[in-house]
Backbone as JSON Lines, residues from 0, in Angstrom:
{"i":0,"aa":"X","n":[1.14,-4.4,13.83],"ca":[1.98,-3.4,14.44],"c":[1.23,-2.86,15.64]}
{"i":1,"aa":"X","n":[1.78,-3.08,16.78],"ca":[1.1,-2.61,17.98],"c":[1.68,-1.28,18.43]}
{"i":2,"aa":"X","n":[0.9,-0.58,19.23],"ca":[1.36,0.69,19.78],"c":[2.61,0.46,20.62]}
{"i":3,"aa":"X","n":[2.63,-0.65,21.36],"ca":[3.77,-0.94,22.22],"c":[5.07,-1.09,21.43]}
{"i":4,"aa":"X","n":[5.0,-1.74,20.26],"ca":[6.22,-1.99,19.53],"c":[6.62,-0.86,18.6]}
{"i":5,"aa":"X","n":[5.69,0.01,18.23],"ca":[5.98,1.02,17.22],"c":[6.12,2.44,17.78]}
{"i":6,"aa":"X","n":[5.54,2.72,18.94],"ca":[5.47,4.09,19.41],"c":[6.4,4.34,20.58]}
{"i":7,"aa":"X","n":[6.83,5.57,20.7],"ca":[7.61,6.01,21.85],"c":[6.9,7.21,22.45]}
{"i":8,"aa":"X","n":[6.81,7.23,23.78],"ca":[6.17,8.36,24.45],"c":[7.25,9.38,24.78]}
{"i":9,"aa":"X","n":[7.01,10.62,24.4],"ca":[7.98,11.68,24.67],"c":[7.28,12.83,25.38]}
{"i":10,"aa":"X","n":[8.0,13.55,26.23],"ca":[7.37,14.69,26.91],"c":[6.97,15.77,25.91]}
{"i":11,"aa":"X","n":[5.79,16.4,26.14],"ca":[5.33,17.46,25.25],"c":[5.04,18.73,26.02]}
{"i":12,"aa":"X","n":[5.37,18.77,27.28],"ca":[5.11,19.94,28.11],"c":[4.67,19.49,29.49]}
{"i":13,"aa":"X","n":[4.46,20.42,30.39],"ca":[4.08,20.06,31.75],"c":[2.8,19.23,31.8]}
{"i":14,"aa":"X","n":[2.92,18.01,32.28],"ca":[1.77,17.14,32.45],"c":[1.18,16.59,31.17]}
{"i":15,"aa":"X","n":[1.82,16.81,30.02],"ca":[1.29,16.34,28.74],"c":[2.31,15.4,28.1]}
{"i":16,"aa":"X","n":[1.81,14.28,27.6],"ca":[2.68,13.33,26.91],"c":[2.23,13.22,25.45]}
{"i":17,"aa":"X","n":[3.17,13.06,24.58],"ca":[2.86,12.94,23.16],"c":[3.45,11.62,22.65]}
{"i":18,"aa":"X","n":[2.74,10.96,21.76],"ca":[3.22,9.72,21.18],"c":[3.78,10.01,19.8]}
{"i":19,"aa":"X","n":[5.01,9.57,19.57],"ca":[5.66,9.75,18.28],"c":[5.92,8.36,17.7]}
{"i":20,"aa":"X","n":[5.39,8.1,16.53],"ca":[5.55,6.8,15.89],"c":[6.51,6.91,14.72]}
{"i":21,"aa":"X","n":[7.38,5.92,14.59],"ca":[8.24,5.92,13.4],"c":[7.41,5.6,12.17]}
{"i":22,"aa":"X","n":[7.87,5.98,10.99],"ca":[7.13,5.65,9.77],"c":[7.0,4.13,9.6]}
{"i":23,"aa":"X","n":[5.93,3.71,8.95],"ca":[5.73,2.31,8.63],"c":[6.64,1.95,7.45]}
{"i":24,"aa":"X","n":[7.4,0.88,7.61],"ca":[8.3,0.42,6.54],"c":[7.5,-0.43,5.56]}
{"i":25,"aa":"X","n":[7.47,0.0,4.3],"ca":[6.61,-0.63,3.3],"c":[7.43,-1.11,2.11]}
{"i":26,"aa":"X","n":[7.05,-2.29,1.6],"ca":[7.57,-2.79,0.32],"c":[6.39,-2.86,-0.64]}
{"i":27,"aa":"X","n":[6.66,-2.61,-1.91],"ca":[5.63,-2.75,-2.95],"c":[6.04,-3.91,-3.84]}
{"i":28,"aa":"X","n":[5.1,-4.84,-4.05],"ca":[5.33,-5.99,-4.92],"c":[4.57,-5.73,-6.21]}
{"i":29,"aa":"X","n":[5.31,-5.67,-7.3],"ca":[4.73,-5.38,-8.61],"c":[5.03,-3.94,-9.0]}
{"i":30,"aa":"X","n":[5.79,-3.74,-10.06],"ca":[6.22,-2.4,-10.46],"c":[5.67,-2.01,-11.82]}
{"i":31,"aa":"X","n":[4.42,-2.36,-12.07],"ca":[3.78,-2.02,-13.34],"c":[3.13,-0.65,-13.29]}
{"i":32,"aa":"X","n":[2.17,-0.46,-14.18],"ca":[1.54,0.85,-14.35],"c":[0.85,1.33,-13.08]}
{"i":33,"aa":"X","n":[0.15,0.45,-12.36],"ca":[-0.55,0.86,-11.15],"c":[0.43,1.44,-10.14]}
{"i":34,"aa":"X","n":[1.54,0.76,-9.94],"ca":[2.55,1.23,-8.99],"c":[3.18,2.53,-9.48]}
{"i":35,"aa":"X","n":[3.58,2.54,-10.73],"ca":[4.28,3.7,-11.3],"c":[3.38,4.94,-11.33]}
{"i":36,"aa":"X","n":[2.16,4.79,-11.79],"ca":[1.29,5.95,-12.02],"c":[0.51,6.4,-10.78]}
{"i":37,"aa":"X","n":[0.21,5.47,-9.87],"ca":[-0.65,5.81,-8.74],"c":[-0.01,5.62,-7.37]}
{"i":38,"aa":"X","n":[0.54,4.44,-7.12],"ca":[1.03,4.17,-5.77],"c":[2.28,4.96,-5.41]}
{"i":39,"aa":"X","n":[3.26,5.0,-6.28],"ca":[4.52,5.67,-5.94],"c":[4.34,7.16,-5.62]}
{"i":40,"aa":"X","n":[3.61,7.91,-6.43],"ca":[3.43,9.33,-6.08],"c":[2.73,9.52,-4.73]}
{"i":41,"aa":"X","n":[1.8,8.63,-4.39],"ca":[1.1,8.75,-3.11],"c":[2.01,8.33,-1.97]}
{"i":42,"aa":"X","n":[2.64,7.18,-2.09],"ca":[3.48,6.66,-1.01],"c":[4.64,7.58,-0.69]}
{"i":43,"aa":"X","n":[5.26,8.12,-1.71],"ca":[6.44,8.97,-1.49],"c":[6.08,10.36,-0.99]}
{"i":44,"aa":"X","n":[4.81,10.7,-1.01],"ca":[4.38,11.99,-0.5],"c":[3.73,11.9,0.86]}
{"i":45,"aa":"X","n":[3.79,10.75,1.48],"ca":[3.12,10.54,2.76],"c":[4.17,10.29,3.83]}
{"i":46,"aa":"X","n":[4.27,11.21,4.78],"ca":[5.35,11.18,5.76],"c":[5.29,10.01,6.73]}
{"i":47,"aa":"X","n":[4.19,9.32,6.85],"ca":[4.07,8.19,7.78],"c":[4.51,6.87,7.15]}
{"i":48,"aa":"X","n":[4.96,6.94,5.9],"ca":[5.39,5.73,5.19],"c":[6.83,5.9,4.73]}
{"i":49,"aa":"X","n":[7.62,4.84,4.94],"ca":[8.98,4.82,4.42],"c":[9.09,3.63,3.48]}
{"i":50,"aa":"X","n":[9.2,3.92,2.2],"ca":[9.33,2.86,1.2],"c":[10.73,2.27,1.29]}
{"i":51,"aa":"X","n":[10.82,0.98,1.58],"ca":[12.14,0.37,1.77],"c":[12.51,-0.62,0.68]}
{"i":52,"aa":"X","n":[11.53,-1.1,-0.1],"ca":[11.86,-2.07,-1.14],"c":[10.78,-2.11,-2.22]}
{"i":53,"aa":"X","n":[11.24,-2.37,-3.44],"ca":[10.35,-2.67,-4.57],"c":[10.67,-4.08,-5.02]}
{"i":54,"aa":"X","n":[9.64,-4.86,-5.33],"ca":[9.82,-6.24,-5.73],"c":[9.14,-6.46,-7.08]}
{"i":55,"aa":"X","n":[9.89,-6.98,-8.03],"ca":[9.32,-7.29,-9.34],"c":[10.21,-8.3,-10.04]}
{"i":56,"aa":"X","n":[9.64,-9.19,-10.83],"ca":[10.45,-10.15,-11.58],"c":[11.28,-9.44,-12.65]}
{"i":57,"aa":"X","n":[10.82,-8.27,-13.09],"ca":[11.57,-7.47,-14.05],"c":[12.44,-6.49,-13.26]}
{"i":58,"aa":"X","n":[13.65,-6.92,-12.98],"ca":[14.55,-6.14,-12.13],"c":[14.86,-4.75,-12.72]}
{"i":59,"aa":"X","n":[14.98,-4.65,-14.04],"ca":[15.29,-3.37,-14.67],"c":[14.17,-2.35,-14.42]}
{"i":60,"aa":"X","n":[12.91,-2.78,-14.56],"ca":[11.79,-1.87,-14.29],"c":[11.77,-1.45,-12.83]}
{"i":61,"aa":"X","n":[11.96,-2.41,-11.94],"ca":[11.96,-2.1,-10.51],"c":[13.11,-1.15,-10.16]}
{"i":62,"aa":"X","n":[14.28,-1.38,-10.75],"ca":[15.45,-0.53,-10.47],"c":[15.2,0.89,-10.96]}
{"i":63,"aa":"X","n":[14.64,1.05,-12.15],"ca":[14.36,2.39,-12.68],"c":[13.39,3.13,-11.77]}
{"i":64,"aa":"X","n":[12.36,2.45,-11.32],"ca":[11.38,3.07,-10.42],"c":[12.01,3.39,-9.07]}
{"i":65,"aa":"X","n":[12.8,2.48,-8.54],"ca":[13.47,2.7,-7.26],"c":[14.42,3.89,-7.35]}
{"i":66,"aa":"X","n":[15.17,3.99,-8.42],"ca":[16.1,5.11,-8.6],"c":[15.35,6.44,-8.69]}
{"i":67,"aa":"X","n":[14.18,6.44,-9.34],"ca":[13.41,7.68,-9.48],"c":[12.9,8.2,-8.14]}
{"i":68,"aa":"X","n":[12.62,7.28,-7.21],"ca":[12.02,7.67,-5.94],"c":[12.94,7.46,-4.74]}
{"i":69,"aa":"X","n":[14.17,7.04,-4.97],"ca":[15.09,6.86,-3.85],"c":[14.78,5.69,-2.95]}
{"i":70,"aa":"X","n":[14.21,4.63,-3.5],"ca":[13.91,3.43,-2.72],"c":[15.2,2.6,-2.64]}
{"i":71,"aa":"X","n":[15.63,2.24,-1.43],"ca":[16.95,1.62,-1.27],"c":[17.11,0.2,-1.77]}
{"i":72,"aa":"X","n":[16.06,-0.62,-1.77],"ca":[16.24,-2.03,-2.15],"c":[15.34,-2.42,-3.32]}
{"i":73,"aa":"X","n":[15.9,-3.24,-4.2],"ca":[15.16,-3.83,-5.31],"c":[15.33,-5.34,-5.19]}
{"i":74,"aa":"X","n":[14.21,-6.06,-5.22],"ca":[14.23,-7.51,-5.09],"c":[13.47,-8.12,-6.26]}
{"i":75,"aa":"X","n":[13.82,-9.37,-6.6],"ca":[13.13,-10.04,-7.69],"c":[12.23,-11.18,-7.21]}
{"i":76,"aa":"X","n":[12.17,-11.38,-5.88],"ca":[11.26,-12.38,-5.33],"c":[10.81,-11.93,-3.94]}
{"i":77,"aa":"X","n":[9.82,-12.61,-3.41],"ca":[9.29,-12.28,-2.1],"c":[10.17,-12.8,-0.96]}
{"i":78,"aa":"X","n":[11.16,-13.61,-1.28],"ca":[11.94,-14.31,-0.27],"c":[12.52,-13.42,0.83]}
{"i":79,"aa":"X","n":[12.99,-12.23,0.49],"ca":[13.65,-11.36,1.47],"c":[12.67,-10.5,2.28]}
{"i":80,"aa":"X","n":[11.39,-10.58,1.97],"ca":[10.41,-9.76,2.69],"c":[10.08,-10.41,4.03]}
{"i":81,"aa":"X","n":[10.72,-9.91,5.09],"ca":[10.51,-10.4,6.44],"c":[10.23,-9.22,7.36]}
{"i":82,"aa":"X","n":[9.84,-9.52,8.59],"ca":[9.55,-8.47,9.56],"c":[10.81,-7.67,9.91]}
{"i":83,"aa":"X","n":[11.99,-8.21,9.63],"ca":[13.22,-7.46,9.86],"c":[13.37,-6.31,8.86]}
{"i":84,"aa":"X","n":[12.83,-6.48,7.67],"ca":[12.96,-5.47,6.61],"c":[11.74,-4.55,6.53]}
{"i":85,"aa":"X","n":[10.53,-5.13,6.62],"ca":[9.3,-4.35,6.4],"c":[8.25,-4.63,7.46]}
{"i":86,"aa":"X","n":[7.33,-3.68,7.6],"ca":[6.16,-3.85,8.47],"c":[4.94,-4.26,7.66]}
{"i":87,"aa":"X","n":[4.88,-3.77,6.41],"ca":[3.71,-3.99,5.57],"c":[4.13,-4.11,4.11]}
{"i":88,"aa":"X","n":[3.27,-4.76,3.33],"ca":[3.53,-4.97,1.91],"c":[2.29,-4.56,1.12]}
{"i":89,"aa":"X","n":[2.53,-3.83,0.05],"ca":[1.46,-3.49,-0.9],"c":[1.62,-4.41,-2.1]}
{"i":90,"aa":"X","n":[0.57,-5.14,-2.42],"ca":[0.6,-6.08,-3.55],"c":[-0.12,-5.45,-4.73]}
{"i":91,"aa":"X","n":[0.65,-5.2,-5.79],"ca":[0.11,-4.56,-7.0],"c":[0.52,-5.37,-8.23]}
{"i":92,"aa":"X","n":[0.38,-6.66,-8.11],"ca":[0.68,-7.58,-9.2],"c":[-0.62,-7.91,-9.93]}
{"i":93,"aa":"X","n":[-0.57,-8.64,-11.03],"ca":[-1.82,-9.07,-11.66],"c":[-2.66,-9.87,-10.67]}
{"i":94,"aa":"X","n":[-3.99,-9.77,-10.76],"ca":[-4.89,-10.38,-9.78],"c":[-4.69,-11.87,-9.52]}
{"i":95,"aa":"X","n":[-4.24,-12.62,-10.51],"ca":[-4.03,-14.06,-10.32],"c":[-2.97,-14.35,-9.26]}
{"i":96,"aa":"X","n":[-2.11,-13.39,-8.97],"ca":[-1.04,-13.59,-7.99],"c":[-1.4,-13.09,-6.59]}
{"i":97,"aa":"X","n":[-2.48,-12.34,-6.45],"ca":[-2.81,-11.72,-5.17],"c":[-2.94,-12.72,-4.04]}
{"i":98,"aa":"X","n":[-3.75,-13.75,-4.21],"ca":[-3.99,-14.7,-3.12],"c":[-2.72,-15.43,-2.7]}
{"i":99,"aa":"X","n":[-1.98,-16.07,-3.62],"ca":[-0.79,-16.78,-3.16],"c":[0.25,-15.86,-2.49]}
{"i":100,"aa":"X","n":[0.42,-14.67,-3.05],"ca":[1.39,-13.75,-2.45],"c":[0.92,-13.27,-1.09]}
{"i":101,"aa":"X","n":[-0.34,-12.9,-0.97],"ca":[-0.86,-12.4,0.3],"c":[-0.81,-13.47,1.38]}
{"i":102,"aa":"X","n":[-1.17,-14.69,1.04],"ca":[-1.15,-15.78,2.02],"c":[0.27,-16.03,2.51]}
{"i":103,"aa":"X","n":[1.22,-16.09,1.58],"ca":[2.62,-16.3,1.96],"c":[3.13,-15.18,2.87]}
{"i":104,"aa":"X","n":[2.83,-13.94,2.53],"ca":[3.33,-12.8,3.32],"c":[2.6,-12.68,4.66]}
{"i":105,"aa":"X","n":[1.32,-13.0,4.71],"ca":[0.59,-12.97,5.98],"c":[1.2,-13.98,6.94]}
{"i":106,"aa":"X","n":[1.55,-15.14,6.45],"ca":[2.16,-16.17,7.3],"c":[3.49,-15.71,7.9]}
{"i":107,"aa":"X","n":[4.12,-14.74,7.27],"ca":[5.36,-14.16,7.81],"c":[5.08,-13.03,8.8]}
{"i":108,"aa":"X","n":[3.82,-12.72,9.02],"ca":[3.45,-11.68,9.98],"c":[3.48,-10.28,9.41]}
{"i":109,"aa":"X","n":[3.36,-10.15,8.09],"ca":[3.4,-8.84,7.46],"c":[1.99,-8.34,7.17]}
{"i":110,"aa":"X","n":[1.73,-7.09,7.46],"ca":[0.44,-6.47,7.16],"c":[0.36,-6.27,5.65]}
{"i":111,"aa":"X","n":[-0.88,-6.3,5.11],"ca":[-1.05,-6.33,3.67],"c":[-2.06,-5.32,3.16]}
{"i":112,"aa":"X","n":[-1.72,-4.71,2.03],"ca":[-2.62,-3.88,1.23],"c":[-2.6,-4.52,-0.15]}
{"i":113,"aa":"X","n":[-3.75,-4.96,-0.63],"ca":[-3.83,-5.64,-1.92],"c":[-4.64,-4.77,-2.86]}
{"i":114,"aa":"X","n":[-4.08,-4.53,-4.04],"ca":[-4.81,-3.76,-5.04],"c":[-6.05,-4.51,-5.46]}
{"i":115,"aa":"X","n":[-7.04,-3.76,-5.92],"ca":[-8.26,-4.39,-6.4],"c":[-8.09,-4.79,-7.86]}
{"i":116,"aa":"X","n":[-8.74,-5.81,-8.31],"ca":[-9.61,-6.69,-7.55],"c":[-8.8,-7.56,-6.59]}
{"i":117,"aa":"X","n":[-9.38,-7.81,-5.43],"ca":[-8.69,-8.55,-4.38],"c":[-8.28,-9.94,-4.88]}
{"i":118,"aa":"X","n":[-9.23,-10.66,-5.47],"ca":[-9.01,-12.04,-5.9],"c":[-9.85,-12.35,-7.13]}
{"i":119,"aa":"X","n":[-9.66,-13.53,-7.67],"ca":[-10.42,-13.95,-8.84],"c":[-11.71,-14.67,-8.47]}
{"i":120,"aa":"X","n":[-11.78,-15.24,-7.26],"ca":[-13.02,-15.88,-6.82],"c":[-13.13,-15.84,-5.3]}
{"i":121,"aa":"X","n":[-14.32,-16.13,-4.8],"ca":[-14.6,-16.01,-3.36],"c":[-13.75,-16.96,-2.53]}
{"i":122,"aa":"X","n":[-13.47,-18.15,-3.04],"ca":[-12.66,-19.12,-2.28],"c":[-11.26,-18.57,-1.99]}
{"i":123,"aa":"X","n":[-10.66,-17.92,-3.0],"ca":[-9.34,-17.3,-2.78],"c":[-9.42,-16.22,-1.7]}
{"i":124,"aa":"X","n":[-10.47,-15.42,-1.76],"ca":[-10.66,-14.37,-0.76],"c":[-10.78,-14.94,0.64]}
{"i":125,"aa":"X","n":[-11.53,-16.03,0.77],"ca":[-11.67,-16.68,2.08],"c":[-10.33,-17.19,2.59]}
{"i":126,"aa":"X","n":[-9.52,-17.75,1.71],"ca":[-8.19,-18.24,2.11],"c":[-7.29,-17.07,2.55]}
{"i":127,"aa":"X","n":[-7.37,-15.95,1.84],"ca":[-6.59,-14.77,2.22],"c":[-7.02,-14.27,3.6]}
{"i":128,"aa":"X","n":[-8.33,-14.15,3.8],"ca":[-8.84,-13.67,5.08],"c":[-8.44,-14.6,6.22]}
{"i":129,"aa":"X","n":[-8.53,-15.9,5.99],"ca":[-8.15,-16.87,7.02],"c":[-6.67,-16.76,7.37]}
{"i":130,"aa":"X","n":[-5.82,-16.6,6.36],"ca":[-4.38,-16.48,6.6],"c":[-4.07,-15.22,7.4]}
{"i":131,"aa":"X","n":[-4.71,-14.1,7.04],"ca":[-4.48,-12.84,7.77],"c":[-4.97,-12.96,9.21]}
{"i":132,"aa":"X","n":[-6.14,-13.56,9.41],"ca":[-6.67,-13.72,10.76],"c":[-5.78,-14.62,11.6]}
{"i":133,"aa":"X","n":[-5.33,-15.73,11.03],"ca":[-4.46,-16.66,11.76],"c":[-3.14,-16.01,12.16]}
{"i":134,"aa":"X","n":[-2.64,-15.12,11.32],"ca":[-1.36,-14.45,11.59],"c":[-1.54,-13.19,12.43]}
{"i":135,"aa":"X","n":[-2.78,-12.74,12.59],"ca":[-3.02,-11.52,13.36],"c":[-2.56,-10.26,12.66]}
{"i":136,"aa":"X","n":[-2.64,-10.27,11.31],"ca":[-2.21,-9.1,10.54],"c":[-3.42,-8.44,9.88]}
{"i":137,"aa":"X","n":[-3.24,-7.2,9.49],"ca":[-4.28,-6.45,8.8],"c":[-4.2,-6.74,7.31]}
{"i":138,"aa":"X","n":[-5.36,-6.96,6.7],"ca":[-5.47,-7.13,5.25],"c":[-6.44,-6.07,4.76]}
{"i":139,"aa":"X","n":[-5.96,-5.18,3.89],"ca":[-6.78,-4.1,3.35],"c":[-6.77,-4.19,1.84]}
{"i":140,"aa":"X","n":[-7.86,-3.75,1.22],"ca":[-7.97,-3.84,-0.23],"c":[-8.12,-2.46,-0.86]}
{"i":141,"aa":"X","n":[-7.26,-2.16,-1.84],"ca":[-7.27,-1.09,-2.79],"c":[-7.99,0.22,-2.58]}
{"i":142,"aa":"X","n":[-7.85,0.88,-1.49],"ca":[-8.43,2.2,-1.32],"c":[-7.33,3.25,-1.18]}
{"i":143,"aa":"X","n":[-6.35,3.2,-2.06],"ca":[-5.2,4.1,-1.97],"c":[-5.6,5.57,-2.13]}
{"i":144,"aa":"X","n":[-6.72,5.84,-2.77],"ca":[-7.11,7.23,-3.04],"c":[-7.29,8.06,-1.78]}
{"i":145,"aa":"X","n":[-7.54,7.39,-0.65],"ca":[-7.69,8.16,0.6],"c":[-6.39,8.83,1.0]}
{"i":146,"aa":"X","n":[-5.25,8.4,0.43],"ca":[-3.96,9.01,0.75],"c":[-3.55,10.09,-0.25]}
{"i":147,"aa":"X","n":[-4.32,10.29,-1.3],"ca":[-3.99,11.34,-2.27],"c":[-4.03,12.71,-1.6]}
{"i":148,"aa":"X","n":[-3.13,13.61,-1.96],"ca":[-3.13,14.95,-1.35],"c":[-4.47,15.66,-1.45]}
{"i":149,"aa":"X","n":[-5.15,15.54,-2.57],"ca":[-6.44,16.22,-2.73],"c":[-7.49,15.64,-1.77]}
{"i":150,"aa":"X","n":[-7.47,14.33,-1.58],"ca":[-8.41,13.7,-0.65],"c":[-8.1,14.11,0.78]}
{"i":151,"aa":"X","n":[-6.81,14.13,1.13],"ca":[-6.42,14.52,2.49],"c":[-6.78,15.98,2.76]}
{"i":152,"aa":"X","n":[-6.63,16.85,1.75],"ca":[-7.0,18.26,1.9],"c":[-8.51,18.39,2.13]}
{"i":153,"aa":"X","n":[-9.3,17.72,1.31],"ca":[-10.75,17.78,1.45],"c":[-11.17,17.26,2.83]}
{"i":154,"aa":"X","n":[-10.62,16.16,3.26],"ca":[-10.96,15.62,4.57],"c":[-10.63,16.62,5.68]}
{"i":155,"aa":"X","n":[-9.44,17.25,5.59],"ca":[-9.05,18.24,6.58],"c":[-10.0,19.43,6.61]}
{"i":156,"aa":"X","n":[-10.42,19.89,5.44],"ca":[-11.36,21.01,5.38],"c":[-12.7,20.66,6.01]}
{"i":157,"aa":"X","n":[-13.18,19.46,5.72],"ca":[-14.47,19.04,6.3],"c":[-14.34,18.86,7.8]}
{"i":158,"aa":"X","n":[-13.27,18.17,8.25],"ca":[-13.11,17.92,9.68],"c":[-12.9,19.21,10.47]}
{"i":159,"aa":"X","n":[-12.28,20.19,9.87],"ca":[-12.03,21.45,10.57],"c":[-13.28,22.33,10.66]}
{"i":160,"aa":"X","n":[-14.26,22.05,9.84],"ca":[-15.47,22.85,9.83],"c":[-15.39,24.08,8.93]}
{"i":161,"aa":"X","n":[-14.26,24.29,8.27],"ca":[-14.07,25.46,7.41],"c":[-15.12,25.53,6.32]}
{"i":162,"aa":"X","n":[-15.49,24.4,5.76],"ca":[-16.45,24.39,4.66],"c":[-17.89,24.19,5.13]}
{"i":163,"aa":"X","n":[-18.08,24.14,6.44],"ca":[-19.43,23.91,6.96],"c":[-19.77,22.44,6.97]}
{"i":164,"aa":"X","n":[-21.01,22.13,7.31],"ca":[-21.47,20.75,7.38],"c":[-21.91,20.29,5.99]}
{"i":165,"aa":"X","n":[-21.25,19.27,5.44],"ca":[-21.65,18.8,4.11],"c":[-23.08,18.26,4.12]}
{"i":166,"aa":"X","n":[-23.84,18.62,3.12],"ca":[-25.21,18.12,2.98],"c":[-25.25,16.96,1.99]}
{"i":167,"aa":"X","n":[-24.36,16.99,1.01],"ca":[-24.27,15.92,0.02],"c":[-22.91,16.0,-0.65]}
{"i":168,"aa":"X","n":[-22.48,14.88,-1.19],"ca":[-21.22,14.84,-1.92],"c":[-21.45,14.08,-3.22]}
{"i":169,"aa":"X","n":[-20.95,14.63,-4.31],"ca":[-21.03,13.97,-5.61],"c":[-19.66,14.1,-6.25]}
{"i":170,"aa":"X","n":[-18.99,12.97,-6.43],"ca":[-17.64,12.98,-7.0],"c":[-17.65,12.13,-8.26]}
{"i":171,"aa":"X","n":[-17.13,12.68,-9.32],"ca":[-16.98,11.93,-10.56],"c":[-15.51,11.9,-10.92]}
{"i":172,"aa":"X","n":[-15.08,10.75,-11.39],"ca":[-13.68,10.59,-11.74],"c":[-13.59,9.66,-12.92]}
{"i":173,"aa":"X","n":[-12.6,9.82,-13.71],"ca":[-12.4,8.9,-14.81],"c":[-11.67,9.54,-15.95]}
{"i":174,"aa":"X","n":[-11.39,8.76,-16.91],"ca":[-10.68,9.23,-18.08],"c":[-10.39,8.06,-18.99]}
{"i":175,"aa":"X","n":[-9.76,8.37,-20.1],"ca":[-9.42,7.34,-21.06],"c":[-8.32,6.46,-20.5]}
{"i":176,"aa":"X","n":[-8.45,5.15,-20.67],"ca":[-7.43,4.21,-20.22],"c":[-6.2,4.39,-21.09]}
{"i":177,"aa":"X","n":[-5.08,4.75,-20.47],"ca":[-3.9,5.03,-21.26],"c":[-2.65,4.3,-20.82]}
{"i":178,"aa":"X","n":[-2.78,3.31,-19.92],"ca":[-1.59,2.59,-19.47],"c":[-1.16,1.57,-20.5]}
{"i":179,"aa":"X","n":[0.12,1.46,-20.71],"ca":[0.6,0.41,-21.62],"c":[0.5,-0.95,-20.92]}
{"i":180,"aa":"X","n":[0.05,-1.95,-21.64],"ca":[-0.03,-3.29,-21.08],"c":[1.31,-3.98,-21.26]}
{"i":181,"aa":"X","n":[1.75,-4.69,-20.22],"ca":[2.99,-5.45,-20.33],"c":[2.76,-6.63,-21.28]}
{"i":182,"aa":"X","n":[1.62,-7.28,-21.14],"ca":[1.2,-8.35,-22.04],"c":[-0.24,-8.64,-21.79]}
{"i":183,"aa":"X","n":[-0.91,-9.28,-22.7],"ca":[-2.3,-9.64,-22.49],"c":[-2.4,-10.79,-21.48]}
{"i":184,"aa":"X","n":[-1.32,-11.56,-21.33],"ca":[-1.31,-12.7,-20.42],"c":[-1.4,-12.3,-18.96]}
{"i":185,"aa":"X","n":[-1.03,-11.07,-18.62],"ca":[-1.04,-10.7,-17.21],"c":[-2.4,-10.2,-16.74]}
{"i":186,"aa":"X","n":[-3.4,-10.27,-17.58],"ca":[-4.73,-9.8,-17.2],"c":[-5.53,-10.88,-16.48]}
{"i":187,"aa":"X","n":[-5.05,-12.11,-16.44],"ca":[-5.8,-13.18,-15.76],"c":[-5.31,-13.37,-14.35]}
């Protein structure tokens, strides 16, 4: 997504120009626990993102999630994901599907965010990187937490200087694993 294709320059006052960008159109592939519990609350609370489609082989799960968040399209395959519909795709399927899905979508010119783990082995990762580079698209891996409201608030406080100059940061996070597994087969 280039500045030329995504941004419009609008007047902001005498001698000042402001750039206004439309939200990035995003589809999420995979509607399991990661998407439901983590990605959807973050994506739907971020004004620079417009969720346009959810993709999952389980159409009923995808439809329920789409209805909860007002996502207009539900798809059961990657076939309809083109630059006409979306700018970027978040892949939150089981890790065994990350490389083939990312490579296919990169070849269509779509920017990619892949949940971690990125791949099952280094060779898959190299193929993903090569496909993204050849297509000139961005490939990013699983750092969704930077979009959480608490993270954005902390960043704003530090950048504004309100909290002073940080000398050290120690963050601990975790808890009991409580997501229901769809099946043991999807862990590979």
